[in-house]
Amino acid sequence: MSFIVAIDGPAGSGKGTVTKLVAEKLNFITIDTGAMYRSAALEAVRKNIAPDDNEGLKKMMDNISIELKKVDNVQKVYLNGEDVTKEIRTPLIDENSSKYSAIPYIREKITPIQRKMGENGNVIMEGRDIGTVVFPDADVKIFLDASDEEIANRRYKQDLERGMNVTYEQVLEDIKLRNKNDSNRAVAPLKKAEDAIYIDSTNLTIDEVVDKVIEIIENKMKEKNI
Ligand code: DC
């Protein structure tokens, strides 16, 4: 038996941080589904396989191995056995993961792996299509949102801390473009499931969002006598 929490929302809505903190408090397993699309994009970029090269992408996806593993309490991502945890978080892969994740064959291959990962235990899975496509029967569905300007603000601060040379306007444009691509693609777009609980984090602190999500999960668990 597993208890599944789906957290969907746009890039920069705070899903990753909220998922990590909630999982630590409730002792749930976390699954970062974006990391899987990022790994596929990294492989395509490395092998120079264009988004319209159907044959090339099919061959790539039929031979790819993407694993999420906790090593010494740190969540790691392995692409064909290689630790790519850091390499999938560059602006180049931000942009490309948005492009390659729109390709139906890539989603067709990754979605069943995610379903399998959710089969055992108490799981929080974060992404774009978890409540709509991957686990339409999830026990709890949350859609975490924030305004583009607030998302850009948060990302801009992070980028400066990492020593990157960017302007707020560039970050805002990137965020708008990525979230537009993710929302408008034909297959499994970023969308709130009808029965998802909507949380707008624009004017909330991370702790406030975490407390809300924990309350929602605990109420559901009580209801189900878990
Ligand atoms: O959550 P993230 O920013 O790491 O996701 C990277 C990209 O992957 C993003 O452009 C949207 C895509 N993605 C997706 O299409 N479906 C998911 N379940 C998770 C991410």
Short mmCIF file of N, CA, C and O in Angstrom, two decimals, residues 82-216:
data_model
loop_
_atom_site.label_atom_id
_atom_site.label_comp_id
_atom_site.label_asym_id
_atom_site.label_seq_id
_atom_site.Cartn_x
_atom_site.Cartn_y
_atom_site.Cartn_z
N GLU A 82 25.97 7.43 -14.48
CA GLU A 82 26.84 8.57 -14.13
C GLU A 82 26.08 9.58 -13.27
O GLU A 82 24.92 9.89 -13.56
N ASP A 83 26.73 10.08 -12.24
CA ASP A 83 26.11 11.07 -11.37
C ASP A 83 26.01 12.41 -12.12
O ASP A 83 27.03 13.05 -12.40
N VAL A 84 24.78 12.83 -12.47
CA VAL A 84 24.60 14.08 -13.23
C VAL A 84 23.82 15.12 -12.39
O VAL A 84 23.28 16.08 -12.95
N THR A 85 23.78 14.89 -11.08
CA THR A 85 22.98 15.74 -10.18
C THR A 85 23.20 17.24 -10.43
O THR A 85 22.26 18.01 -10.47
N LYS A 86 24.47 17.63 -10.60
CA LYS A 86 24.79 19.06 -10.79
C LYS A 86 24.57 19.47 -12.24
O LYS A 86 24.03 20.54 -12.51
N GLU A 87 24.98 18.60 -13.15
CA GLU A 87 24.98 18.98 -14.57
C GLU A 87 23.58 19.22 -15.13
O GLU A 87 23.43 19.95 -16.13
N ILE A 88 22.56 18.64 -14.51
CA ILE A 88 21.21 18.86 -15.05
C ILE A 88 20.61 20.20 -14.58
O ILE A 88 19.50 20.52 -14.94
N ARG A 89 21.33 20.95 -13.74
CA ARG A 89 20.77 22.21 -13.21
C ARG A 89 21.39 23.45 -13.83
O ARG A 89 21.52 24.47 -13.17
N THR A 90 21.82 23.39 -15.07
CA THR A 90 22.41 24.57 -15.71
C THR A 90 21.34 25.27 -16.56
O THR A 90 20.35 24.62 -16.93
N PRO A 91 21.53 26.55 -16.89
CA PRO A 91 20.55 27.24 -17.74
C PRO A 91 20.34 26.52 -19.08
O PRO A 91 19.23 26.49 -19.60
N LEU A 92 21.41 25.91 -19.62
CA LEU A 92 21.29 25.17 -20.89
C LEU A 92 20.28 24.03 -20.75
O LEU A 92 19.44 23.81 -21.62
N ILE A 93 20.33 23.34 -19.64
CA ILE A 93 19.42 22.21 -19.45
C ILE A 93 18.03 22.69 -19.00
O ILE A 93 17.03 22.07 -19.33
N ASP A 94 17.97 23.83 -18.30
CA ASP A 94 16.65 24.44 -18.00
C ASP A 94 15.87 24.58 -19.30
O ASP A 94 14.73 24.16 -19.41
N GLU A 95 16.54 25.20 -20.26
CA GLU A 95 15.88 25.51 -21.52
C GLU A 95 15.57 24.23 -22.31
O GLU A 95 14.46 24.05 -22.82
N ASN A 96 16.54 23.34 -22.38
CA ASN A 96 16.35 22.12 -23.18
C ASN A 96 15.37 21.14 -22.56
O ASN A 96 14.67 20.43 -23.28
N SER A 97 15.29 21.10 -21.25
CA SER A 97 14.36 20.14 -20.63
C SER A 97 12.93 20.55 -20.94
O SER A 97 12.05 19.71 -21.10
N SER A 98 12.69 21.84 -21.08
CA SER A 98 11.37 22.32 -21.44
C SER A 98 11.03 21.87 -22.87
O SER A 98 9.91 21.46 -23.15
N LYS A 99 12.03 21.91 -23.74
CA LYS A 99 11.82 21.49 -25.14
C LYS A 99 11.61 19.99 -25.24
O LYS A 99 10.65 19.51 -25.84
N TYR A 100 12.54 19.21 -24.67
CA TYR A 100 12.50 17.76 -24.86
C TYR A 100 11.35 17.11 -24.08
O TYR A 100 10.85 16.07 -24.47
N SER A 101 10.94 17.74 -22.97
CA SER A 101 9.86 17.11 -22.19
C SER A 101 8.51 17.22 -22.91
O SER A 101 7.54 16.58 -22.53
N ALA A 102 8.46 18.04 -23.97
CA ALA A 102 7.22 18.16 -24.75
C ALA A 102 7.08 17.02 -25.76
O ALA A 102 6.03 16.86 -26.38
N ILE A 103 8.14 16.23 -25.92
CA ILE A 103 8.12 15.18 -26.95
C ILE A 103 7.39 13.93 -26.44
O ILE A 103 7.79 13.35 -25.41
N PRO A 104 6.32 13.53 -27.15
CA PRO A 104 5.49 12.44 -26.63
C PRO A 104 6.26 11.15 -26.31
O PRO A 104 6.02 10.54 -25.27
N TYR A 105 7.21 10.76 -27.18
CA TYR A 105 7.89 9.48 -26.93
C TYR A 105 8.71 9.54 -25.64
O TYR A 105 8.81 8.55 -24.90
N ILE A 106 9.28 10.69 -25.35
CA ILE A 106 10.06 10.83 -24.12
C ILE A 106 9.13 10.67 -22.91
O ILE A 106 9.43 9.96 -21.96
N ARG A 107 7.94 11.27 -22.97
CA ARG A 107 6.99 11.18 -21.86
C ARG A 107 6.47 9.74 -21.73
O ARG A 107 6.28 9.23 -20.64
N GLU A 108 6.25 9.10 -22.89
CA GLU A 108 5.74 7.73 -22.90
C GLU A 108 6.68 6.78 -22.18
O GLU A 108 6.26 5.80 -21.59
N LYS A 109 7.98 7.06 -22.28
CA LYS A 109 8.98 6.21 -21.66
C LYS A 109 9.15 6.53 -20.18
O LYS A 109 9.40 5.65 -19.36
N ILE A 110 9.05 7.83 -19.83
CA ILE A 110 9.35 8.24 -18.45
C ILE A 110 8.14 8.03 -17.51
O ILE A 110 8.31 7.63 -16.37
N THR A 111 6.94 8.26 -18.02
CA THR A 111 5.76 8.15 -17.15
C THR A 111 5.63 6.77 -16.47
O THR A 111 5.41 6.73 -15.25
N PRO A 112 5.78 5.64 -17.19
CA PRO A 112 5.67 4.34 -16.50
C PRO A 112 6.74 4.12 -15.42
O PRO A 112 6.46 3.48 -14.40
N ILE A 113 7.92 4.69 -15.63
CA ILE A 113 8.98 4.56 -14.61
C ILE A 113 8.52 5.27 -13.34
O ILE A 113 8.66 4.78 -12.22
N GLN A 114 7.90 6.45 -13.52
CA GLN A 114 7.42 7.22 -12.37
C GLN A 114 6.31 6.46 -11.65
O GLN A 114 6.25 6.44 -10.42
N ARG A 115 5.42 5.85 -12.42
CA ARG A 115 4.32 5.09 -11.78
C ARG A 115 4.90 3.97 -10.95
O ARG A 115 4.44 3.71 -9.84
N LYS A 116 5.92 3.31 -11.48
CA LYS A 116 6.53 2.19 -10.77
C LYS A 116 7.19 2.68 -9.47
O LYS A 116 7.08 2.05 -8.43
N MET A 117 7.81 3.85 -9.55
CA MET A 117 8.50 4.39 -8.36
C MET A 117 7.50 4.73 -7.25
O MET A 117 7.85 4.76 -6.08
N GLY A 118 6.26 5.00 -7.65
CA GLY A 118 5.26 5.38 -6.65
C GLY A 118 4.51 4.20 -6.05
O GLY A 118 3.64 4.39 -5.19
N GLU A 119 4.87 3.01 -6.49
CA GLU A 119 4.09 1.85 -6.07
C GLU A 119 4.23 1.49 -4.59
O GLU A 119 3.31 0.95 -4.00
N ASN A 120 5.41 1.74 -4.05
CA ASN A 120 5.64 1.29 -2.67
C ASN A 120 5.98 2.45 -1.74
O ASN A 120 6.83 3.25 -2.06
N GLY A 121 5.28 2.46 -0.62
CA GLY A 121 5.63 3.43 0.41
C GLY A 121 4.85 4.73 0.31
O GLY A 121 3.99 4.89 -0.55
N ASN A 122 5.19 5.64 1.20
CA ASN A 122 4.56 6.96 1.21
C ASN A 122 5.43 7.91 0.39
O ASN A 122 6.59 8.12 0.70
N VAL A 123 4.83 8.47 -0.64
CA VAL A 123 5.62 9.17 -1.65
C VAL A 123 5.08 10.57 -1.92
O VAL A 123 3.86 10.77 -2.01
N ILE A 124 5.99 11.54 -2.05
CA ILE A 124 5.59 12.85 -2.59
C ILE A 124 6.26 12.98 -3.94
O ILE A 124 7.49 12.96 -4.03
N MET A 125 5.46 13.08 -4.98
CA MET A 125 6.01 13.18 -6.32
C MET A 125 5.72 14.58 -6.84
O MET A 125 4.57 15.01 -6.84
N GLU A 126 6.77 15.29 -7.27
CA GLU A 126 6.54 16.65 -7.75
C GLU A 126 6.83 16.77 -9.24
O GLU A 126 7.75 16.12 -9.74
N GLY A 127 6.04 17.59 -9.93
CA GLY A 127 6.24 17.75 -11.37
C GLY A 127 5.24 18.70 -11.98
O GLY A 127 4.94 19.77 -11.42
N ARG A 128 4.76 18.33 -13.17
CA ARG A 128 3.79 19.17 -13.88
C ARG A 128 2.48 18.42 -14.12
O ARG A 128 1.42 19.02 -14.23
N ASP A 129 2.60 17.09 -14.29
CA ASP A 129 1.44 16.28 -14.72
C ASP A 129 1.17 15.12 -13.78
O ASP A 129 0.62 14.12 -14.18
N ILE A 130 1.61 15.24 -12.54
CA ILE A 130 1.48 14.10 -11.62
C ILE A 130 0.00 13.88 -11.26
O ILE A 130 -0.52 12.77 -11.35
N GLY A 131 -0.69 14.96 -10.89
CA GLY A 131 -2.11 14.82 -10.53
C GLY A 131 -3.03 14.60 -11.72
O GLY A 131 -4.14 14.09 -11.57
N THR A 132 -2.58 14.98 -12.91
CA THR A 132 -3.44 14.85 -14.09
C THR A 132 -3.20 13.55 -14.86
O THR A 132 -4.13 12.92 -15.34
N VAL A 133 -1.92 13.13 -14.98
CA VAL A 133 -1.58 12.00 -15.85
C VAL A 133 -0.91 10.83 -15.11
O VAL A 133 -1.32 9.69 -15.25
N VAL A 134 0.12 11.12 -14.35
CA VAL A 134 0.92 10.03 -13.76
C VAL A 134 0.11 9.32 -12.67
O VAL A 134 -0.03 8.10 -12.69
N PHE A 135 -0.43 10.09 -11.72
CA PHE A 135 -1.27 9.52 -10.67
C PHE A 135 -2.59 10.27 -10.54
O PHE A 135 -2.79 11.04 -9.60
N PRO A 136 -3.52 10.05 -11.50
CA PRO A 136 -4.80 10.76 -11.41
C PRO A 136 -5.59 10.36 -10.16
O PRO A 136 -6.51 11.08 -9.77
N ASP A 137 -5.23 9.23 -9.52
CA ASP A 137 -5.91 8.83 -8.29
C ASP A 137 -5.08 9.10 -7.04
O ASP A 137 -5.28 8.43 -6.01
N ALA A 138 -4.12 10.02 -7.13
CA ALA A 138 -3.28 10.31 -5.96
C ALA A 138 -4.15 10.64 -4.74
O ALA A 138 -5.26 11.18 -4.89
N ASP A 139 -3.65 10.30 -3.55
CA ASP A 139 -4.44 10.53 -2.32
C ASP A 139 -4.59 12.03 -2.04
O ASP A 139 -5.63 12.48 -1.59
N VAL A 140 -3.52 12.78 -2.32
CA VAL A 140 -3.56 14.24 -2.13
C VAL A 140 -2.99 14.88 -3.39
O VAL A 140 -1.96 14.44 -3.89
N LYS A 141 -3.68 15.90 -3.89
CA LYS A 141 -3.15 16.64 -5.05
C LYS A 141 -3.06 18.11 -4.70
O LYS A 141 -4.05 18.70 -4.25
N ILE A 142 -1.88 18.66 -4.94
CA ILE A 142 -1.68 20.08 -4.66
C ILE A 142 -1.18 20.75 -5.93
O ILE A 142 -0.33 20.19 -6.63
N PHE A 143 -1.71 21.93 -6.21
CA PHE A 143 -1.16 22.73 -7.31
C PHE A 143 -0.57 23.98 -6.69
O PHE A 143 -1.27 24.82 -6.13
N LEU A 144 0.77 24.07 -6.75
CA LEU A 144 1.46 25.19 -6.11
C LEU A 144 1.83 26.22 -7.17
O LEU A 144 2.55 25.92 -8.11
N ASP A 145 1.33 27.43 -6.96
CA ASP A 145 1.50 28.47 -7.96
C ASP A 145 2.16 29.71 -7.35
O ASP A 145 2.27 29.84 -6.13
N ALA A 146 2.62 30.60 -8.20
CA ALA A 146 3.10 31.92 -7.76
C ALA A 146 3.12 32.81 -8.99
O ALA A 146 3.15 32.30 -10.12
N SER A 147 3.13 34.13 -8.78
CA SER A 147 3.14 35.03 -9.95
C SER A 147 4.50 34.93 -10.65
O SER A 147 5.52 34.63 -10.02
N ASP A 148 4.51 35.21 -11.96
CA ASP A 148 5.77 35.18 -12.72
C ASP A 148 6.81 36.11 -12.08
O ASP A 148 7.99 35.79 -12.00
N GLU A 149 6.35 37.28 -11.63
CA GLU A 149 7.28 38.28 -11.08
C GLU A 149 7.92 37.76 -9.78
O GLU A 149 9.11 37.93 -9.56
N GLU A 150 7.12 37.10 -8.95
CA GLU A 150 7.64 36.57 -7.69
C GLU A 150 8.61 35.41 -7.97
O GLU A 150 9.67 35.29 -7.36
N ILE A 151 8.24 34.56 -8.93
CA ILE A 151 9.11 33.44 -9.30
C ILE A 151 10.45 33.98 -9.82
O ILE A 151 11.52 33.50 -9.44
N ALA A 152 10.37 35.02 -10.66
CA ALA A 152 11.60 35.61 -11.22
C ALA A 152 12.45 36.22 -10.11
O ALA A 152 13.68 36.10 -10.10
N ASN A 153 11.79 36.86 -9.14
CA ASN A 153 12.48 37.45 -8.00
C ASN A 153 13.29 36.41 -7.25
O ASN A 153 14.46 36.61 -6.93
N ARG A 154 12.63 35.28 -6.95
CA ARG A 154 13.29 34.20 -6.20
C ARG A 154 14.46 33.63 -6.98
O ARG A 154 15.54 33.42 -6.45
N ARG A 155 14.21 33.38 -8.29
CA ARG A 155 15.26 32.79 -9.13
C ARG A 155 16.44 33.75 -9.29
O ARG A 155 17.60 33.35 -9.24
N TYR A 156 16.13 35.04 -9.43
CA TYR A 156 17.18 36.05 -9.61
C TYR A 156 18.10 36.09 -8.39
O TYR A 156 19.32 36.09 -8.51
N LYS A 157 17.49 36.05 -7.20
CA LYS A 157 18.30 36.05 -5.96
C LYS A 157 19.20 34.82 -5.90
O LYS A 157 20.38 34.91 -5.57
N GLN A 158 18.62 33.65 -6.24
CA GLN A 158 19.41 32.40 -6.25
C GLN A 158 20.58 32.50 -7.23
O GLN A 158 21.70 32.11 -6.91
N ASP A 159 20.29 33.02 -8.42
CA ASP A 159 21.33 33.12 -9.45
C ASP A 159 22.47 34.03 -8.99
O ASP A 159 23.64 33.72 -9.19
N LEU A 160 22.10 35.15 -8.33
CA LEU A 160 23.14 36.07 -7.85
C LEU A 160 23.99 35.39 -6.79
O LEU A 160 25.22 35.50 -6.79
N GLU A 161 23.32 34.63 -5.90
CA GLU A 161 24.06 33.91 -4.86
C GLU A 161 25.03 32.90 -5.46
O GLU A 161 26.08 32.63 -4.90
N ARG A 162 24.63 32.33 -6.59
CA ARG A 162 25.51 31.37 -7.27
C ARG A 162 26.57 32.05 -8.12
O ARG A 162 27.30 31.40 -8.86
N GLY A 163 26.59 33.38 -8.08
CA GLY A 163 27.62 34.14 -8.80
C GLY A 163 27.34 34.28 -10.29
O GLY A 163 28.26 34.57 -11.07
N MET A 164 26.08 34.07 -10.69
CA MET A 164 25.78 34.18 -12.11
C MET A 164 25.55 35.63 -12.52
O MET A 164 25.08 36.44 -11.71
N ASN A 165 25.88 35.91 -13.77
CA ASN A 165 25.79 37.28 -14.26
C ASN A 165 24.50 37.44 -15.07
O ASN A 165 24.50 37.26 -16.28
N VAL A 166 23.40 37.75 -14.39
CA VAL A 166 22.10 37.87 -15.07
C VAL A 166 21.38 39.13 -14.62
O VAL A 166 21.72 39.71 -13.59
N THR A 167 20.39 39.55 -15.41
CA THR A 167 19.55 40.66 -14.97
C THR A 167 18.17 40.10 -14.61
O THR A 167 17.79 39.02 -15.07
N TYR A 168 17.45 40.86 -13.80
CA TYR A 168 16.09 40.45 -13.40
C TYR A 168 15.22 40.26 -14.65
O TYR A 168 14.46 39.30 -14.75
N GLU A 169 15.37 41.16 -15.61
CA GLU A 169 14.54 41.10 -16.82
C GLU A 169 14.78 39.81 -17.60
O GLU A 169 13.84 39.18 -18.08
N GLN A 170 16.07 39.41 -17.69
CA GLN A 170 16.39 38.14 -18.39
C GLN A 170 15.73 36.97 -17.69
O GLN A 170 15.13 36.10 -18.33
N VAL A 171 15.85 36.95 -16.37
CA VAL A 171 15.29 35.83 -15.59
C VAL A 171 13.78 35.78 -15.79
O VAL A 171 13.20 34.72 -16.03
N LEU A 172 13.13 36.95 -15.74
CA LEU A 172 11.67 37.01 -15.91
C LEU A 172 11.26 36.48 -17.28
O LEU A 172 10.31 35.69 -17.40
N GLU A 173 12.01 36.88 -18.31
CA GLU A 173 11.71 36.39 -19.67
C GLU A 173 11.84 34.87 -19.74
O GLU A 173 10.99 34.19 -20.32
N ASP A 174 12.94 34.33 -19.17
CA ASP A 174 13.19 32.87 -19.19
C ASP A 174 12.05 32.12 -18.51
O ASP A 174 11.56 31.12 -19.00
N ILE A 175 11.66 32.64 -17.34
CA ILE A 175 10.60 31.98 -16.55
C ILE A 175 9.29 31.99 -17.34
O ILE A 175 8.61 30.98 -17.43
N LYS A 176 8.98 33.14 -17.92
CA LYS A 176 7.71 33.27 -18.67
C LYS A 176 7.70 32.29 -19.84
O LYS A 176 6.71 31.61 -20.07
N LEU A 177 8.83 32.22 -20.55
CA LEU A 177 8.91 31.35 -21.73
C LEU A 177 8.79 29.88 -21.33
O LEU A 177 8.03 29.11 -21.92
N ARG A 178 9.52 29.49 -20.28
CA ARG A 178 9.52 28.08 -19.86
C ARG A 178 8.13 27.67 -19.38
O ARG A 178 7.61 26.63 -19.78
N ASN A 179 7.51 28.52 -18.57
CA ASN A 179 6.18 28.14 -18.06
C ASN A 179 5.13 28.18 -19.17
O ASN A 179 4.18 27.39 -19.14
N LYS A 180 5.33 29.05 -20.15
CA LYS A 180 4.41 29.08 -21.29
C LYS A 180 4.56 27.78 -22.09
O LYS A 180 3.57 27.14 -22.44
N ASN A 181 5.81 27.37 -22.36
CA ASN A 181 6.05 26.12 -23.09
C ASN A 181 5.45 24.93 -22.34
O ASN A 181 4.79 24.07 -22.93
N ASP A 182 5.68 24.88 -21.05
CA ASP A 182 5.20 23.73 -20.25
C ASP A 182 3.67 23.69 -20.21
O ASP A 182 3.07 22.62 -20.19
N SER A 183 3.03 24.86 -20.23
CA SER A 183 1.57 24.91 -20.14
C SER A 183 0.88 24.68 -21.47
O SER A 183 -0.27 24.25 -21.51
N ASN A 184 1.59 24.97 -22.56
CA ASN A 184 0.93 24.93 -23.87
C ASN A 184 1.24 23.70 -24.71
O ASN A 184 0.73 23.57 -25.81
N ARG A 185 2.08 22.80 -24.20
CA ARG A 185 2.41 21.63 -25.04
C ARG A 185 1.18 20.72 -25.16
O ARG A 185 0.28 20.75 -24.31
N ALA A 186 1.21 19.89 -26.23
CA ALA A 186 0.03 19.07 -26.51
C ALA A 186 -0.14 17.92 -25.51
O ALA A 186 -1.26 17.60 -25.11
N VAL A 187 0.96 17.31 -25.10
CA VAL A 187 0.86 16.14 -24.23
C VAL A 187 1.18 16.50 -22.79
O VAL A 187 2.21 17.11 -22.50
N ALA A 188 0.28 16.11 -21.87
CA ALA A 188 0.49 16.30 -20.43
C ALA A 188 1.00 17.69 -20.05
O ALA A 188 2.04 17.84 -19.42
N PRO A 189 0.29 18.75 -20.46
CA PRO A 189 0.75 20.09 -20.11
C PRO A 189 0.62 20.37 -18.61
O PRO A 189 -0.10 19.67 -17.91
N LEU A 190 1.35 21.41 -18.19
CA LEU A 190 1.21 21.88 -16.81
C LEU A 190 -0.20 22.41 -16.63
O LEU A 190 -0.61 23.35 -17.32
N LYS A 191 -0.95 21.76 -15.75
CA LYS A 191 -2.36 22.12 -15.57
C LYS A 191 -2.82 21.67 -14.19
O LYS A 191 -2.42 20.60 -13.72
N LYS A 192 -3.65 22.46 -13.57
CA LYS A 192 -4.18 22.03 -12.27
C LYS A 192 -5.22 20.93 -12.49
O LYS A 192 -6.11 21.09 -13.33
N ALA A 193 -5.07 19.81 -11.79
CA ALA A 193 -6.10 18.77 -11.85
C ALA A 193 -7.37 19.36 -11.24
O ALA A 193 -7.28 20.18 -10.30
N GLU A 194 -8.51 18.96 -11.73
CA GLU A 194 -9.77 19.53 -11.23
C GLU A 194 -9.90 19.41 -9.72
O GLU A 194 -10.38 20.31 -9.05
N ASP A 195 -9.45 18.26 -9.19
CA ASP A 195 -9.60 18.02 -7.76
C ASP A 195 -8.35 18.37 -6.95
O ASP A 195 -8.20 17.96 -5.81
N ALA A 196 -7.41 19.12 -7.54
CA ALA A 196 -6.22 19.52 -6.79
C ALA A 196 -6.52 20.73 -5.91
O ALA A 196 -7.37 21.55 -6.26
N ILE A 197 -5.82 20.81 -4.79
CA ILE A 197 -5.97 21.99 -3.93
C ILE A 197 -4.98 23.04 -4.40
O ILE A 197 -3.78 22.76 -4.56
N TYR A 198 -5.49 24.25 -4.67
CA TYR A 198 -4.66 25.32 -5.22
C TYR A 198 -4.04 26.15 -4.09
O TYR A 198 -4.75 26.61 -3.20
N ILE A 199 -2.71 26.27 -4.13
CA ILE A 199 -2.05 27.13 -3.15
C ILE A 199 -1.24 28.17 -3.91
O ILE A 199 -0.38 27.83 -4.73
N ASP A 200 -1.54 29.44 -3.67
CA ASP A 200 -0.77 30.52 -4.29
C ASP A 200 0.29 30.96 -3.28
O ASP A 200 -0.04 31.49 -2.22
N SER A 201 1.56 30.71 -3.63
CA SER A 201 2.63 30.99 -2.66
C SER A 201 3.23 32.39 -2.82
O SER A 201 4.20 32.72 -2.13
N THR A 202 2.64 33.20 -3.69
CA THR A 202 3.23 34.53 -3.97
C THR A 202 3.52 35.32 -2.69
O THR A 202 4.59 35.88 -2.52
N ASN A 203 2.53 35.32 -1.78
CA ASN A 203 2.72 36.11 -0.55
C ASN A 203 2.91 35.26 0.69
O ASN A 203 2.63 35.70 1.81
N LEU A 204 3.36 34.02 0.51
CA LEU A 204 3.56 33.12 1.65
C LEU A 204 5.05 32.81 1.81
O LEU A 204 5.77 32.76 0.82
N THR A 205 5.46 32.55 3.05
CA THR A 205 6.84 32.07 3.24
C THR A 205 6.85 30.57 2.98
O THR A 205 5.79 29.92 2.97
N ILE A 206 8.05 30.02 2.79
CA ILE A 206 8.17 28.57 2.58
C ILE A 206 7.54 27.82 3.76
O ILE A 206 6.78 26.87 3.56
N ASP A 207 7.81 28.31 5.00
CA ASP A 207 7.27 27.60 6.18
C ASP A 207 5.74 27.61 6.18
O ASP A 207 5.12 26.62 6.56
N GLU A 208 5.15 28.71 5.74
CA GLU A 208 3.68 28.77 5.69
C GLU A 208 3.13 27.75 4.69
O GLU A 208 2.14 27.08 4.95
N VAL A 209 3.81 27.63 3.53
CA VAL A 209 3.35 26.67 2.53
C VAL A 209 3.53 25.25 3.09
O VAL A 209 2.62 24.41 2.99
N VAL A 210 4.69 24.99 3.69
CA VAL A 210 4.96 23.66 4.25
C VAL A 210 3.89 23.29 5.28
O VAL A 210 3.33 22.18 5.25
N ASP A 211 3.56 24.22 6.18
CA ASP A 211 2.54 23.93 7.21
C ASP A 211 1.19 23.61 6.57
O ASP A 211 0.50 22.69 7.01
N LYS A 212 0.83 24.35 5.55
CA LYS A 212 -0.45 24.11 4.87
C LYS A 212 -0.47 22.71 4.27
O LYS A 212 -1.44 21.97 4.40
N VAL A 213 0.61 22.36 3.56
CA VAL A 213 0.67 21.06 2.88
C VAL A 213 0.63 19.93 3.90
O VAL A 213 -0.09 18.94 3.72
N ILE A 214 1.36 20.09 4.99
CA ILE A 214 1.37 19.04 6.03
C ILE A 214 -0.04 18.86 6.60
O ILE A 214 -0.52 17.74 6.79
N GLU A 215 -0.72 19.98 6.84
CA GLU A 215 -2.07 19.89 7.39
C GLU A 215 -3.00 19.12 6.43
O GLU A 215 -3.77 18.26 6.85
N ILE A 216 -2.87 19.42 5.15
CA ILE A 216 -3.71 18.74 4.14
C ILE A 216 -3.43 17.24 4.14
O ILE A 216 -4.34 16.41 4.14
#
